[in-house]
Amino acid sequence: PDPLGLAVALGAPAHPDAAALHAAVAAGAEVPGVVLATFLDETPAADDLTAAAGLPSRVEALSGRALALTQDWLEWEWPADAPAEPRFVAVTRGAVAARPGPEIRDLAASAVWGLLRAARTEHSGRFGLLDLDDVAGERTEGLAAAVSALLAGDEHQLAVRDGGVYAPRLVRADRAPEVLVPPKDTPFWRLDVHSSGTLGNLALLPAPEAGAPLGHGEVRVRVRAAGLNFRDVLVGLGMYPGDEARIGGEAAGVVLETGPGVTSVAVGDRVMGLFPLGAIGPVAVTDHRWVTRMPRGWTFTDAAVIPVVFLTAYFGLEDLAEVRRGESLLVHAATGGVGMAALQLAHHWGLEVYGTASRPKWDVLRSLGVAEDRIASTRTLDFEEQYRAATGGRGFDVVLNSLAQEFVDASLRLLAPGGRFLEMGKTDIRDEAEVRERHAGVSYTAYDLMRVEPERVQEMLVELVRLFESGELRRLPVTAWDVSHAPEALRYLSQARHTGKAVLTLPAPPDPEGTVLITGGTGALGSLLARHLVTKHGARHLILTSRRGPDAPGATRLTTELTRLGAHIR
């Protein structure tokens, strides 16, 4: 099947299946140089656990089809006078990451890449892989260039992105452009800027304060993931008010140490919360009232993106606006982190919800329960008249705002008598008295989560965990980058290309009590890695898999050697 329309885009013949291709060749058709077969997971990507639970069956179906086709391919015989045996190329979409960022969205097709890579190691030159993006059929120059490279045999793994063609290359991490490398002379570092003004000045800089003795009420946490917010972009650019703001105000990890007076958490607890002094590093310190245990069953990535956005929305709507059931709420930029948190809380509290977003993200708003006539664009001021009509001229009880300039003025005009305007943004703060003078009967409040009393933060965190564990609130969609790609992540965030939240993941040292699985573990590279993990990192439990297992050459000798070093090998 050709669901992407590649035959038309390339001007190539199409066949419904492999048998039809062979029949055409047998009838005298030219033997092709490359044969493309498309493998797509037709189930749309989703963020809820129900969809994720169906992934194994989709992986099995797609990789099973790929296995059958590749096995048949190896058995086919082509005409003796053919210039060369054609190359079988599996075509996917969103199965691999060709660039840093959120490119993988078809995990079932990712399994096809694993299968075809293995097939190619046994039959070099007979198989290839091609991953496309959404515009590959429209910008055919990239698609045509990739097929030409596959025909020439120069490449066997390619990805087309925005009309360009990418191939994998191995480079030293410390020489790759915009890849951040931690300092070698200290275990304590954090993401910061050499100087403000551009995200190109980001670096991983020494942070000795992360290892200083703990004060009263403080906890030291090994950070595993840290959430990113637009505030971090402003800090990196030097546009955030105040000199003490740090990049990375929220994180999730494991408690390493507690200071005097800490009773709410203990060493070994998995926690999430706020880190005003910066959390994007291997270790961070915060007040124990700023953190709480993670919801049961969550990953660190899930938990790291919750504190800032849900606390911001909760405190604004509950404490400042004192919303009541039946009131109307306008949430600007409603597909961002705070926006999505506010929508969930608003539905939970029984509010009438309206939301703006860029037009490509309207489907997200619909999936979040916002009615069609309550959705408007953040790109124009048309929302003012649209919402005035939708509310019968009354307007809104509450506006949760992150826009600026004339969008603020239009939103203020939409407030009903007694309305409350909550300003989360930092680039266009208005004078409260002036707002009251121009808009009689409404209140204006600009607020900052980091100024909320720690005791109140703790109360809200505990309540949020309860709501998540009861199923009344849902975790957010997350786009993750490794911390070494922080510049790319913050740039992506600054362009508002994300939905939900962005997060940076941080490396963790191997757990000596954990188990390490090495595939190809009895081969040359696998053996080297196994020895390295045992002798340098204290690994004590290893599972080595290979085609012949214990019968592989050298497997017995390797097992004996590692066992003598104190490791248990299976």
Coordinates of C-alpha atoms in Angstrom, one line a residue:
P1 CA 0.0 0.0 0.0
D2 CA 1.1 3.6 -0.7
P3 CA -0.8 5.8 1.9
L4 CA 1.7 8.6 1.5
G5 CA 1.4 8.9 -2.3
L6 CA 5.1 8.3 -3.0
A7 CA 4.5 6.8 -6.4
V8 CA 2.9 10.0 -7.7
A9 CA 5.5 12.2 -5.9
L10 CA 8.3 10.2 -7.5
G11 CA 6.7 9.4 -10.8
A12 CA 7.3 5.7 -10.1
P13 CA 5.3 2.6 -10.8
A14 CA 3.2 1.3 -8.0
H15 CA 2.2 -2.3 -7.1
P16 CA -0.4 -3.4 -4.5
D17 CA 1.9 -6.1 -3.1
A18 CA 5.2 -8.0 -3.6
A19 CA 3.5 -10.7 -5.7
A20 CA 2.3 -8.1 -8.2
L21 CA 5.8 -6.6 -8.5
H22 CA 7.2 -10.1 -9.3
A23 CA 4.5 -10.7 -11.8
A24 CA 5.3 -7.5 -13.6
V25 CA 9.0 -8.3 -13.8
A26 CA 8.2 -11.8 -15.0
A27 CA 6.1 -10.2 -17.7
G28 CA 9.0 -8.1 -18.9
A29 CA 8.9 -5.0 -16.7
E30 CA 12.3 -3.5 -15.9
V31 CA 13.8 -4.6 -12.6
P32 CA 13.8 -1.6 -10.3
G33 CA 16.9 -0.4 -8.5
V34 CA 15.0 0.4 -5.3
V35 CA 11.7 -1.0 -4.0
L36 CA 9.9 1.1 -1.4
A37 CA 7.5 -0.4 1.1
T38 CA 5.6 1.8 3.5
F39 CA 5.2 0.9 7.2
L40 CA 3.0 3.2 9.2
D41 CA 1.3 2.8 12.5
E42 CA -2.2 3.9 11.5
T43 CA -3.2 4.5 15.2
P44 CA -3.0 8.2 15.9
A45 CA -0.5 9.3 18.5
A46 CA -2.0 9.9 21.9
D47 CA -0.8 10.9 25.3
D48 CA -3.2 8.9 27.5
L49 CA -2.2 5.5 28.9
T50 CA -5.0 3.7 27.2
A51 CA -3.5 4.3 23.8
A52 CA 0.0 3.5 25.1
A53 CA -1.3 0.2 26.3
G54 CA -2.1 -0.9 22.8
L55 CA 1.5 -0.1 21.6
P56 CA 2.8 -3.7 22.0
S57 CA 0.2 -5.2 19.7
R58 CA 0.8 -2.4 17.1
V59 CA 4.6 -3.1 17.3
E60 CA 3.9 -6.8 16.7
A61 CA 1.7 -6.2 13.8
L62 CA 4.0 -3.8 12.0
S63 CA 7.3 -5.6 12.6
G64 CA 5.6 -8.9 11.8
R65 CA 4.7 -7.6 8.4
A66 CA 8.2 -6.3 7.9
L67 CA 9.7 -9.6 9.0
A68 CA 7.5 -11.6 6.5
L69 CA 8.4 -9.2 3.6
T70 CA 12.2 -9.3 4.3
Q71 CA 12.2 -13.1 4.6
D72 CA 10.3 -13.4 1.3
W73 CA 12.6 -10.8 -0.3
L74 CA 15.7 -13.0 0.4
E75 CA 14.1 -16.0 -1.3
W76 CA 13.1 -14.2 -4.5
E77 CA 15.0 -14.8 -7.6
W78 CA 15.5 -12.0 -10.1
P79 CA 16.2 -12.3 -13.9
A80 CA 19.8 -13.3 -14.5
D81 CA 20.3 -10.3 -16.9
A82 CA 19.2 -7.7 -14.4
P83 CA 22.0 -5.1 -13.8
A84 CA 21.7 -5.6 -10.0
E85 CA 19.4 -7.0 -7.4
P86 CA 17.1 -4.2 -6.2
R87 CA 17.4 -2.9 -2.7
F88 CA 14.4 -3.3 -0.4
V89 CA 13.7 0.0 1.5
A90 CA 11.3 0.3 4.4
V91 CA 9.7 3.7 4.5
T92 CA 8.4 5.1 7.8
R93 CA 7.2 8.5 9.1
G94 CA 8.4 9.8 12.5
A95 CA 10.1 6.5 13.5
V96 CA 13.6 8.0 14.2
A97 CA 15.0 11.3 15.4
A98 CA 17.1 12.9 12.8
R99 CA 17.5 16.1 14.8
P100 CA 17.3 17.0 18.5
G101 CA 13.8 17.4 19.7
P102 CA 10.4 15.7 19.4
E103 CA 10.7 13.8 16.1
I104 CA 9.8 10.3 17.2
R105 CA 6.0 9.8 17.2
D106 CA 5.6 6.3 15.6
L107 CA 7.2 3.8 18.0
A108 CA 5.7 0.8 16.2
A109 CA 7.6 1.9 13.1
S110 CA 10.7 2.4 15.2
A111 CA 10.7 -1.4 15.7
V112 CA 10.8 -1.8 11.9
W113 CA 14.0 0.2 11.9
G114 CA 15.5 -2.1 14.4
L115 CA 14.5 -5.2 12.4
L116 CA 15.9 -3.8 9.1
R117 CA 19.1 -2.7 10.7
A118 CA 19.6 -6.3 11.9
A119 CA 18.7 -7.7 8.5
R120 CA 21.3 -5.4 6.8
T121 CA 24.1 -6.6 9.0
E122 CA 23.6 -10.1 7.5
H123 CA 22.8 -9.0 4.0
S124 CA 24.7 -5.8 3.3
G125 CA 23.4 -3.8 0.4
R126 CA 20.1 -5.5 0.1
F127 CA 18.1 -3.4 2.6
G128 CA 17.7 0.3 3.4
L129 CA 15.6 2.6 5.5
L130 CA 13.9 5.9 4.8
D131 CA 12.1 8.0 7.4
L132 CA 9.9 10.9 6.2
D133 CA 8.2 13.9 7.7
D134 CA 4.7 15.3 7.0
V135 CA 5.9 17.5 4.1
A136 CA 7.9 14.9 2.2
G137 CA 5.2 14.4 -0.4
E138 CA 4.9 18.1 -0.9
R139 CA 8.6 19.1 -1.0
T140 CA 9.7 16.3 -3.3
E141 CA 13.3 17.6 -3.7
G142 CA 14.3 15.9 -0.4
L143 CA 12.4 12.7 -1.2
A144 CA 14.0 12.5 -4.7
A145 CA 17.5 13.2 -3.3
A146 CA 17.1 10.5 -0.7
V147 CA 15.9 7.9 -3.3
S148 CA 18.9 8.8 -5.5
A149 CA 21.3 8.2 -2.6
L150 CA 19.6 4.9 -1.9
L151 CA 19.9 3.9 -5.6
A152 CA 23.6 4.8 -5.7
G153 CA 24.2 2.6 -2.7
D154 CA 26.0 5.4 -0.8
E155 CA 23.7 5.4 2.1
H156 CA 21.3 2.9 3.7
Q157 CA 19.7 5.0 6.5
L158 CA 18.2 8.3 5.6
A159 CA 15.6 10.8 6.9
V160 CA 13.9 13.6 5.0
R161 CA 13.1 16.7 7.1
D162 CA 11.8 20.0 5.7
G163 CA 13.1 19.1 2.2
G164 CA 16.6 18.2 3.4
V165 CA 18.1 14.8 3.7
Y166 CA 19.9 13.6 6.9
A167 CA 22.2 10.6 7.4
P168 CA 23.6 9.3 10.7
R169 CA 27.2 10.2 11.5
L170 CA 29.4 9.5 14.5
V171 CA 31.1 12.5 16.0
R172 CA 32.8 13.4 19.3
A173 CA 30.2 14.9 21.6
D174 CA 32.6 17.6 22.8
R175 CA 33.1 18.8 19.2
A176 CA 29.5 18.7 18.0
P177 CA 27.9 22.1 17.5
E178 CA 25.6 23.3 20.3
V179 CA 26.1 20.1 22.3
L180 CA 26.8 21.0 25.9
V181 CA 29.4 19.1 27.9
P182 CA 29.6 19.1 31.7
P183 CA 32.8 20.3 33.4
K184 CA 35.2 17.5 34.1
D185 CA 36.6 18.7 37.4
T186 CA 33.5 18.8 39.5
P187 CA 30.4 16.6 40.1
F188 CA 28.3 19.7 40.7
W189 CA 27.1 21.7 37.8
R190 CA 24.0 23.3 36.4
L191 CA 22.7 24.8 33.2
D192 CA 23.4 28.6 33.0
V193 CA 24.5 31.3 30.7
H194 CA 28.0 32.8 30.3
S195 CA 26.2 36.1 29.5
S196 CA 22.7 37.0 28.6
G197 CA 21.4 38.0 25.2
T198 CA 21.3 34.8 23.2
L199 CA 20.5 31.2 23.9
G200 CA 23.9 30.4 22.2
N201 CA 25.5 31.4 25.5
L202 CA 24.1 28.4 27.4
A203 CA 26.6 26.2 29.1
L204 CA 26.9 23.6 31.9
L205 CA 28.8 25.6 34.5
P206 CA 30.3 24.5 37.9
A207 CA 27.7 24.9 40.8
P208 CA 29.6 24.2 44.0
E209 CA 26.7 25.4 46.1
A210 CA 24.8 22.2 45.1
G211 CA 27.3 20.3 47.3
A212 CA 27.4 22.7 50.3
P213 CA 26.2 21.6 53.7
L214 CA 22.4 21.7 54.0
G215 CA 20.7 24.3 56.1
H216 CA 17.6 23.9 58.3
G217 CA 14.7 22.5 56.2
E218 CA 16.7 21.9 53.1
V219 CA 16.9 18.7 51.0
R220 CA 19.4 17.6 48.4
V221 CA 17.9 15.8 45.4
R222 CA 19.5 13.9 42.5
V223 CA 17.7 15.4 39.6
R224 CA 16.5 13.0 36.9
A225 CA 14.4 15.4 34.8
A226 CA 13.8 19.2 34.9
G227 CA 10.8 21.0 33.4
L228 CA 11.3 24.0 31.1
N229 CA 9.0 27.1 31.0
F230 CA 8.9 30.2 28.9
R231 CA 10.3 32.0 32.0
D232 CA 13.6 30.0 31.4
V233 CA 13.8 31.4 27.8
L234 CA 13.5 35.0 29.2
V235 CA 16.1 34.2 31.9
G236 CA 18.5 32.9 29.2
L237 CA 17.9 36.0 27.1
G238 CA 18.4 38.4 30.0
M239 CA 14.8 39.6 29.7
Y240 CA 13.4 38.4 33.0
P241 CA 13.0 41.0 35.8
G242 CA 15.5 40.6 38.7
D243 CA 19.1 39.5 38.8
E244 CA 18.7 36.3 40.8
A245 CA 16.4 34.3 38.5
R246 CA 17.9 30.9 37.5
I247 CA 17.1 28.7 34.6
G248 CA 15.2 25.6 35.7
G249 CA 12.7 26.1 38.5
E250 CA 11.1 22.7 38.7
A251 CA 12.4 19.1 38.7
A252 CA 11.8 15.5 39.8
G253 CA 14.4 13.1 41.3
V254 CA 15.4 11.1 44.3
V255 CA 16.2 12.6 47.8
L256 CA 19.9 12.1 48.6
E257 CA 20.1 13.9 51.9
T258 CA 17.9 15.9 54.3
G259 CA 18.9 18.8 56.6
P260 CA 17.8 19.5 60.1
G261 CA 14.1 19.8 60.7
V262 CA 13.0 17.9 57.6
T263 CA 10.1 15.5 58.3
S264 CA 8.0 15.5 55.1
V265 CA 10.4 13.5 52.9
A266 CA 13.2 11.0 53.5
V267 CA 16.3 9.8 51.7
G268 CA 15.3 7.6 48.8
D269 CA 11.9 9.2 48.2
R270 CA 11.0 10.0 44.6
V271 CA 9.9 13.7 44.7
M272 CA 8.8 16.6 42.4
G273 CA 8.6 20.2 43.1
L274 CA 10.1 23.7 42.9
F275 CA 13.8 24.6 42.9
P276 CA 14.2 28.4 42.9
L277 CA 18.0 28.2 42.9
G278 CA 18.0 26.2 39.7
A279 CA 17.5 22.5 39.1
I280 CA 19.1 21.6 35.8
G281 CA 22.1 19.7 37.0
P282 CA 22.8 16.3 38.5
V283 CA 22.2 17.6 42.1
A284 CA 20.0 20.4 43.4
V285 CA 19.0 21.8 46.8
T286 CA 15.6 23.2 47.8
D287 CA 13.4 23.8 50.8
H288 CA 11.5 20.6 51.8
R289 CA 8.2 22.6 51.6
W290 CA 8.7 23.1 47.9
V291 CA 8.6 19.4 47.1
T292 CA 6.4 16.4 47.7
R293 CA 6.4 12.7 46.6
M294 CA 5.6 11.9 43.0
P295 CA 2.3 10.3 42.1
R296 CA 2.5 6.5 42.2
G297 CA 3.6 4.9 38.9
W298 CA 4.9 8.1 37.3
T299 CA 8.2 8.5 35.5
F300 CA 10.5 11.3 36.5
T301 CA 9.8 12.9 33.1
D302 CA 6.0 12.9 33.8
A303 CA 6.5 14.4 37.2
A304 CA 9.1 17.1 36.4
V305 CA 6.7 19.1 34.2
I306 CA 3.8 19.3 36.7
P307 CA 4.9 21.7 39.6
V308 CA 5.2 25.1 37.9
V309 CA 2.2 24.9 35.5
F310 CA -0.3 23.3 37.8
L311 CA 0.7 25.3 40.9
T312 CA 0.6 28.5 38.8
A313 CA -2.9 27.7 37.5
Y314 CA -4.1 26.4 40.9
F315 CA -2.9 29.4 42.9
G316 CA -4.2 31.9 40.3
L317 CA -7.7 30.4 40.0
E318 CA -8.2 29.2 43.5
D319 CA -6.4 31.7 45.7
L320 CA -6.4 34.9 43.7
A321 CA -9.5 34.7 41.5
E322 CA -11.5 32.5 44.0
V323 CA -13.4 31.0 41.1
R324 CA -16.8 29.6 41.7
R325 CA -18.7 26.9 39.8
G326 CA -20.5 28.2 36.8
E327 CA -18.2 31.2 36.2
S328 CA -16.7 31.8 32.8
L329 CA -12.9 31.6 32.2
L330 CA -10.8 32.6 29.2
V331 CA -7.4 30.9 29.1
H332 CA -5.0 32.4 26.6
A333 CA -2.3 30.1 25.0
A334 CA -4.4 27.2 26.3
T335 CA -2.2 24.5 24.7
G336 CA 0.8 25.6 26.6
G337 CA 1.7 24.0 30.0
V338 CA -0.2 26.5 32.3
G339 CA -3.0 26.6 29.8
M340 CA -3.6 22.9 29.7
A341 CA -3.3 22.7 33.5
A342 CA -5.8 25.6 33.9
L343 CA -8.3 23.8 31.5
Q344 CA -8.2 20.6 33.6
L345 CA -8.6 22.5 36.9
A346 CA -11.4 24.6 35.4
H347 CA -13.3 21.5 34.2
H348 CA -12.8 19.9 37.6
W349 CA -14.2 23.0 39.4
G350 CA -17.2 23.3 37.0
L351 CA -16.2 26.5 35.1
E352 CA -17.3 27.5 31.6
V353 CA -14.0 27.3 29.7
Y354 CA -12.9 29.3 26.6
G355 CA -9.4 29.0 25.1
T356 CA -7.1 30.5 22.5
A357 CA -4.3 28.9 20.6
S358 CA -2.7 29.1 17.2
R359 CA -4.9 27.5 14.6
P360 CA -2.7 24.3 14.1
K361 CA -3.3 23.5 17.8
W362 CA -7.1 23.8 17.8
D363 CA -7.5 20.0 17.6
V364 CA -5.6 19.8 20.9
L365 CA -8.2 22.2 22.5
R366 CA -11.0 20.1 21.1
S367 CA -9.5 17.0 22.6
L368 CA -9.3 18.8 26.0
G369 CA -13.0 19.4 26.0
V370 CA -13.2 23.0 24.7
A371 CA -16.3 23.5 22.6
E372 CA -15.9 24.6 19.0
D373 CA -17.5 28.0 19.4
R374 CA -15.3 28.7 22.4
I375 CA -12.0 28.3 20.5
A376 CA -10.2 31.3 19.0
S377 CA -6.8 32.3 17.6
T378 CA -3.9 33.9 19.5
R379 CA -2.6 35.4 16.3
T380 CA -5.2 38.0 15.7
L381 CA -7.5 40.3 17.8
D382 CA -10.6 38.7 16.3
F383 CA -11.2 36.8 19.5
E384 CA -12.6 40.0 21.1
E385 CA -15.7 40.2 18.9
Q386 CA -16.0 36.4 18.7
Y387 CA -16.1 36.0 22.5
R388 CA -18.3 39.1 23.0
A389 CA -20.9 37.4 20.8
A390 CA -20.4 34.0 22.3
T391 CA -21.1 35.3 25.8
G392 CA -24.0 37.5 24.8
G393 CA -22.1 40.6 25.3
R394 CA -21.4 39.9 29.0
G395 CA -17.8 38.8 28.7
F396 CA -15.8 36.7 31.2
D397 CA -15.5 36.5 35.0
V398 CA -11.8 35.5 34.8
V399 CA -9.1 35.9 32.2
L400 CA -5.8 33.9 32.7
N401 CA -3.4 35.8 30.5
S402 CA 0.1 35.3 29.0
L403 CA -0.2 37.6 26.0
A404 CA 1.0 41.2 25.7
Q405 CA 0.3 44.7 24.3
E406 CA -3.0 45.1 22.4
F407 CA -4.0 41.5 23.2
V408 CA -4.0 42.5 26.9
D409 CA -6.2 45.6 26.2
A410 CA -8.7 43.5 24.2
S411 CA -8.9 40.9 27.0
L412 CA -9.4 43.6 29.6
R413 CA -12.3 44.9 27.6
L414 CA -13.9 41.4 27.7
L415 CA -14.1 41.3 31.5
A416 CA -17.6 41.4 33.0
P417 CA -18.3 43.6 36.1
G418 CA -16.5 42.1 39.0
G419 CA -14.1 40.3 36.6
R420 CA -10.6 39.3 37.6
F421 CA -7.6 39.6 35.2
L422 CA -4.7 37.3 36.2
E423 CA -1.4 38.2 34.5
M424 CA 1.2 35.4 34.3
G425 CA 3.4 37.0 31.7
K426 CA 6.5 39.1 32.5
T427 CA 6.9 41.3 29.4
D428 CA 3.9 43.6 29.7
I429 CA 3.0 44.2 33.4
R430 CA 0.3 46.9 33.9
D431 CA -0.2 49.3 36.8
E432 CA -3.1 48.0 38.9
A433 CA -4.5 51.4 39.7
E434 CA -4.4 52.5 36.1
V435 CA -6.3 49.3 35.1
R436 CA -9.0 50.0 37.7
E437 CA -9.4 53.5 36.4
R438 CA -9.7 52.5 32.8
H439 CA -11.9 49.4 33.4
A440 CA -14.2 50.1 36.3
G441 CA -15.3 47.2 38.4
V442 CA -12.5 44.8 37.4
S443 CA -9.3 43.7 39.3
Y444 CA -5.8 43.2 37.8
T445 CA -3.3 40.9 39.5
A446 CA 0.2 40.1 38.2
Y447 CA 1.7 37.2 40.1
D448 CA 4.8 35.1 40.4
L449 CA 4.7 31.5 41.8
M450 CA 8.1 31.8 43.3
R451 CA 6.7 34.4 45.8
V452 CA 4.0 32.2 47.2
E453 CA 4.5 31.1 50.8
P454 CA 6.3 27.7 51.0
E455 CA 3.6 26.3 53.3
R456 CA 0.9 27.1 50.7
V457 CA 3.0 25.5 48.0
Q458 CA 3.2 22.3 50.0
E459 CA -0.6 22.3 50.6
M460 CA -1.2 22.7 46.8
L461 CA 1.4 20.0 45.9
V462 CA -0.2 17.5 48.2
E463 CA -3.7 18.3 46.8
L464 CA -2.5 18.0 43.2
V465 CA -0.9 14.6 43.9
R466 CA -4.3 13.4 45.3
L467 CA -6.1 14.7 42.2
F468 CA -3.7 13.0 39.9
E469 CA -3.8 9.7 41.7
S470 CA -7.6 9.7 41.8
G471 CA -7.7 10.3 38.1
E472 CA -9.4 13.7 38.3
L473 CA -6.4 15.3 36.7
R474 CA -4.2 13.8 33.8
R475 CA -0.5 14.1 33.2
L476 CA 0.6 16.5 30.4
P477 CA 2.0 15.6 27.0
V478 CA 5.8 16.0 27.2
T479 CA 8.6 16.7 24.7
A480 CA 12.0 15.7 26.1
W481 CA 15.6 16.5 25.3
D482 CA 18.8 15.3 26.9
V483 CA 20.4 18.2 28.9
S484 CA 23.3 18.3 26.4
H485 CA 20.7 19.6 23.8
A486 CA 19.4 22.4 26.1
P487 CA 20.0 25.2 23.5
E488 CA 17.8 23.4 20.9
A489 CA 15.1 22.7 23.6
L490 CA 14.9 26.3 24.7
R491 CA 14.9 27.6 21.1
Y492 CA 12.0 25.2 20.3
L493 CA 10.2 26.5 23.4
S494 CA 10.8 30.1 22.5
Q495 CA 9.1 29.6 19.1
A496 CA 6.0 28.1 20.8
R497 CA 6.2 25.0 18.7
H498 CA 5.4 22.7 21.6
T499 CA 2.2 21.4 23.0
G500 CA 2.1 20.7 26.7
K501 CA 5.5 20.9 28.4
A502 CA 9.2 20.6 27.5
V503 CA 11.6 18.8 29.7
L504 CA 15.3 18.1 30.0
T505 CA 16.4 14.7 31.2
L506 CA 19.6 14.3 33.1
P507 CA 22.0 11.3 33.2
A508 CA 22.1 9.1 36.4
P509 CA 25.0 7.0 37.6
P510 CA 24.5 3.2 37.2
D511 CA 22.8 1.6 40.2
P512 CA 25.1 -1.2 41.4
E513 CA 22.1 -3.1 42.6
G514 CA 20.3 -2.7 39.3
T515 CA 20.5 -5.0 36.3
V516 CA 22.3 -4.1 33.1
L517 CA 21.1 -5.7 29.8
I518 CA 23.7 -5.7 27.0
T519 CA 22.4 -7.0 23.6
G520 CA 25.2 -8.6 21.7
G521 CA 26.8 -8.9 25.1
T522 CA 29.2 -11.7 24.1
G523 CA 30.6 -10.0 21.1
A524 CA 33.7 -7.8 20.9
L525 CA 32.0 -4.5 21.7
G526 CA 29.6 -6.1 24.2
S527 CA 32.4 -7.8 26.1
L528 CA 34.4 -4.5 26.4
L529 CA 31.3 -2.7 27.7
A530 CA 30.5 -5.5 30.2
R531 CA 34.1 -5.3 31.6
H532 CA 33.9 -1.5 31.7
L533 CA 30.7 -1.5 33.7
V534 CA 31.9 -4.0 36.2
T535 CA 35.4 -2.5 36.8
K536 CA 34.6 1.2 36.4
H537 CA 31.0 1.6 37.5
G538 CA 30.5 -1.3 40.0
A539 CA 27.8 -3.1 38.1
R540 CA 27.0 -6.4 39.8
H541 CA 24.1 -7.8 37.8
L542 CA 24.4 -8.3 34.0
I543 CA 22.3 -10.0 31.4
L544 CA 24.2 -10.7 28.2
T545 CA 22.1 -11.7 25.2
S546 CA 23.4 -12.9 21.8
R547 CA 22.4 -15.3 19.1
R548 CA 24.2 -18.3 20.6
G549 CA 24.1 -17.2 24.3
P550 CA 26.5 -19.3 26.4
D551 CA 27.6 -21.2 23.3
A552 CA 29.1 -18.1 21.7
P553 CA 32.9 -18.1 21.3
G554 CA 34.5 -16.6 24.5
A555 CA 31.3 -16.5 26.4
T556 CA 32.5 -18.9 29.1
R557 CA 35.8 -17.1 29.5
L558 CA 34.0 -13.8 29.8
T559 CA 31.5 -15.1 32.4
T560 CA 34.4 -16.6 34.5
E561 CA 36.4 -13.3 34.3
L562 CA 33.4 -11.1 35.4
T563 CA 32.3 -13.6 38.1
R564 CA 35.8 -13.4 39.7
L565 CA 35.4 -9.6 39.8
G566 CA 32.2 -10.0 41.9
A567 CA 29.5 -9.8 39.2
H568 CA 26.6 -12.1 38.6
I569 CA 26.2 -13.0 34.9
R570 CA 23.3 -14.5 33.1

